[in-house]
Amino acid sequence: MGVSTVATHSILFIVSVTAALALSQIFYNTIDTASSSIAERSKISYRLMRSDITISSVNYTSGLLRIFVRNTGKTTLDPGYVEVYVDNLRIPHSSVSKEVAPDTDAFNPDLWDPEEILEINVTTTLSSGTHRVEVEAEGGVSDVETFSI
């Protein structure tokens, strides 16, 4: 075996080790990213499993629909992400006001903590008859109530 053969084998060995290290780094980054994504998805799923809301009261008078919704879950929710649907039509935020009931807002101001009641006022015109209201919070947690005028 000559010097040129040893040099060639050494170069091939170094190239092989470098390629293996580069591939292992790529695989490590891919696995790390996937692992982080799975952990984040797990946190979101856990939060959703602990979230729940219940419409406790709905009444309509002179163009004002008042909805009282209790956070019956174990997770604090943001009222800013609450959507309201009346008869399966989304009500624009400009026609909706939301506020945590002052007598139940004990912990985090402007956040909807467990067991607190969110007061929702919707400016809308409804005809007499039976109507359906749906309130949807973060992550798709929702409740539906049917009421009559």
PDB file of C-alpha atoms in Angstrom, residues 49-122:
ATOM      1  CA  MET A  49     -59.664  19.480  27.910  1.00  0.00           C
ATOM      2  CA  ARG A  50     -59.806  21.715  30.980  1.00  0.00           C
ATOM      3  CA  SER A  51     -61.868  24.455  29.271  1.00  0.00           C
ATOM      4  CA  ASP A  52     -65.662  24.622  29.353  1.00  0.00           C
ATOM      5  CA  ILE A  53     -68.371  27.285  29.281  1.00  0.00           C
ATOM      6  CA  THR A  54     -72.100  27.225  30.046  1.00  0.00           C
ATOM      7  CA  ILE A  55     -74.737  29.724  28.952  1.00  0.00           C
ATOM      8  CA  SER A  56     -76.701  30.415  32.128  1.00  0.00           C
ATOM      9  CA  SER A  57     -79.200  32.974  30.836  1.00  0.00           C
ATOM     10  CA  VAL A  58     -80.411  34.583  27.598  1.00  0.00           C
ATOM     11  CA  ASN A  59     -82.952  37.384  27.315  1.00  0.00           C
ATOM     12  CA  TYR A  60     -83.976  39.793  24.568  1.00  0.00           C
ATOM     13  CA  THR A  61     -85.556  43.217  25.060  1.00  0.00           C
ATOM     14  CA  SER A  62     -85.916  46.088  22.582  1.00  0.00           C
ATOM     15  CA  GLY A  63     -83.047  45.234  20.243  1.00  0.00           C
ATOM     16  CA  LEU A  64     -80.660  44.110  22.990  1.00  0.00           C
ATOM     17  CA  LEU A  65     -79.791  40.444  23.421  1.00  0.00           C
ATOM     18  CA  ARG A  66     -78.182  39.778  26.827  1.00  0.00           C
ATOM     19  CA  ILE A  67     -76.275  36.543  27.327  1.00  0.00           C
ATOM     20  CA  PHE A  68     -74.703  35.435  30.606  1.00  0.00           C
ATOM     21  CA  VAL A  69     -72.021  32.766  30.258  1.00  0.00           C
ATOM     22  CA  ARG A  70     -70.179  31.034  33.121  1.00  0.00           C
ATOM     23  CA  ASN A  71     -66.631  29.740  32.748  1.00  0.00           C
ATOM     24  CA  THR A  72     -67.220  26.236  34.143  1.00  0.00           C
ATOM     25  CA  GLY A  73     -63.766  24.947  33.196  1.00  0.00           C
ATOM     26  CA  LYS A  74     -60.459  25.116  35.031  1.00  0.00           C
ATOM     27  CA  THR A  75     -58.737  27.462  32.557  1.00  0.00           C
ATOM     28  CA  THR A  76     -58.670  31.264  32.406  1.00  0.00           C
ATOM     29  CA  LEU A  77     -60.066  32.502  29.080  1.00  0.00           C
ATOM     30  CA  ASP A  78     -59.697  35.792  27.203  1.00  0.00           C
ATOM     31  CA  PRO A  79     -63.060  37.487  26.480  1.00  0.00           C
ATOM     32  CA  GLY A  80     -61.480  39.095  23.418  1.00  0.00           C
ATOM     33  CA  TYR A  81     -61.565  35.722  21.653  1.00  0.00           C
ATOM     34  CA  VAL A  82     -65.261  35.068  22.309  1.00  0.00           C
ATOM     35  CA  GLU A  83     -67.484  34.780  19.235  1.00  0.00           C
ATOM     36  CA  VAL A  84     -71.290  35.013  19.252  1.00  0.00           C
ATOM     37  CA  TYR A  85     -73.622  33.371  16.728  1.00  0.00           C
ATOM     38  CA  VAL A  86     -77.360  34.040  16.590  1.00  0.00           C
ATOM     39  CA  ASP A  87     -79.391  31.684  14.410  1.00  0.00           C
ATOM     40  CA  ASN A  88     -76.082  30.363  12.987  1.00  0.00           C
ATOM     41  CA  LEU A  89     -74.959  33.836  11.851  1.00  0.00           C
ATOM     42  CA  ARG A  90     -71.736  35.269  13.300  1.00  0.00           C
ATOM     43  CA  ILE A  91     -72.346  38.609  14.993  1.00  0.00           C
ATOM     44  CA  PRO A  92     -69.607  41.170  14.198  1.00  0.00           C
ATOM     45  CA  HIS A  93     -67.536  42.426  17.126  1.00  0.00           C
ATOM     46  CA  SER A  94     -68.826  45.951  16.488  1.00  0.00           C
ATOM     47  CA  SER A  95     -72.311  44.784  17.573  1.00  0.00           C
ATOM     48  CA  VAL A  96     -71.092  42.918  20.666  1.00  0.00           C
ATOM     49  CA  SER A  97     -69.875  44.150  24.044  1.00  0.00           C
ATOM     50  CA  LYS A  98     -68.335  41.728  26.542  1.00  0.00           C
ATOM     51  CA  GLU A  99     -67.463  42.260  30.177  1.00  0.00           C
ATOM     52  CA  VAL A 100     -66.757  39.954  33.084  1.00  0.00           C
ATOM     53  CA  ALA A 101     -69.504  40.590  35.640  1.00  0.00           C
ATOM     54  CA  PRO A 102     -67.988  42.943  38.247  1.00  0.00           C
ATOM     55  CA  ASP A 103     -69.382  40.963  41.177  1.00  0.00           C
ATOM     56  CA  THR A 104     -67.612  37.797  39.925  1.00  0.00           C
ATOM     57  CA  ASP A 105     -64.352  39.395  38.650  1.00  0.00           C
ATOM     58  CA  ALA A 106     -62.251  38.518  41.678  1.00  0.00           C
ATOM     59  CA  PHE A 107     -58.797  37.561  40.362  1.00  0.00           C
ATOM     60  CA  ASN A 108     -57.535  38.802  37.008  1.00  0.00           C
ATOM     61  CA  PRO A 109     -59.167  41.996  35.753  1.00  0.00           C
ATOM     62  CA  ASP A 110     -60.300  41.738  32.112  1.00  0.00           C
ATOM     63  CA  LEU A 111     -59.731  37.973  32.044  1.00  0.00           C
ATOM     64  CA  TRP A 112     -62.457  35.360  32.354  1.00  0.00           C
ATOM     65  CA  ASP A 113     -61.366  33.141  35.235  1.00  0.00           C
ATOM     66  CA  PRO A 114     -63.038  29.863  36.246  1.00  0.00           C
ATOM     67  CA  GLU A 115     -66.484  30.363  37.823  1.00  0.00           C
ATOM     68  CA  GLU A 116     -66.701  33.973  36.622  1.00  0.00           C
ATOM     69  CA  ILE A 117     -69.636  35.127  34.507  1.00  0.00           C
ATOM     70  CA  LEU A 118     -69.186  36.929  31.201  1.00  0.00           C
ATOM     71  CA  GLU A 119     -71.938  39.408  30.318  1.00  0.00           C
ATOM     72  CA  ILE A 120     -72.422  39.674  26.563  1.00  0.00           C
ATOM     73  CA  ASN A 121     -74.657  42.364  25.061  1.00  0.00           C
ATOM     74  CA  VAL A 122     -75.563  42.031  21.387  1.00  0.00           C
TER      75      VAL A 122
END
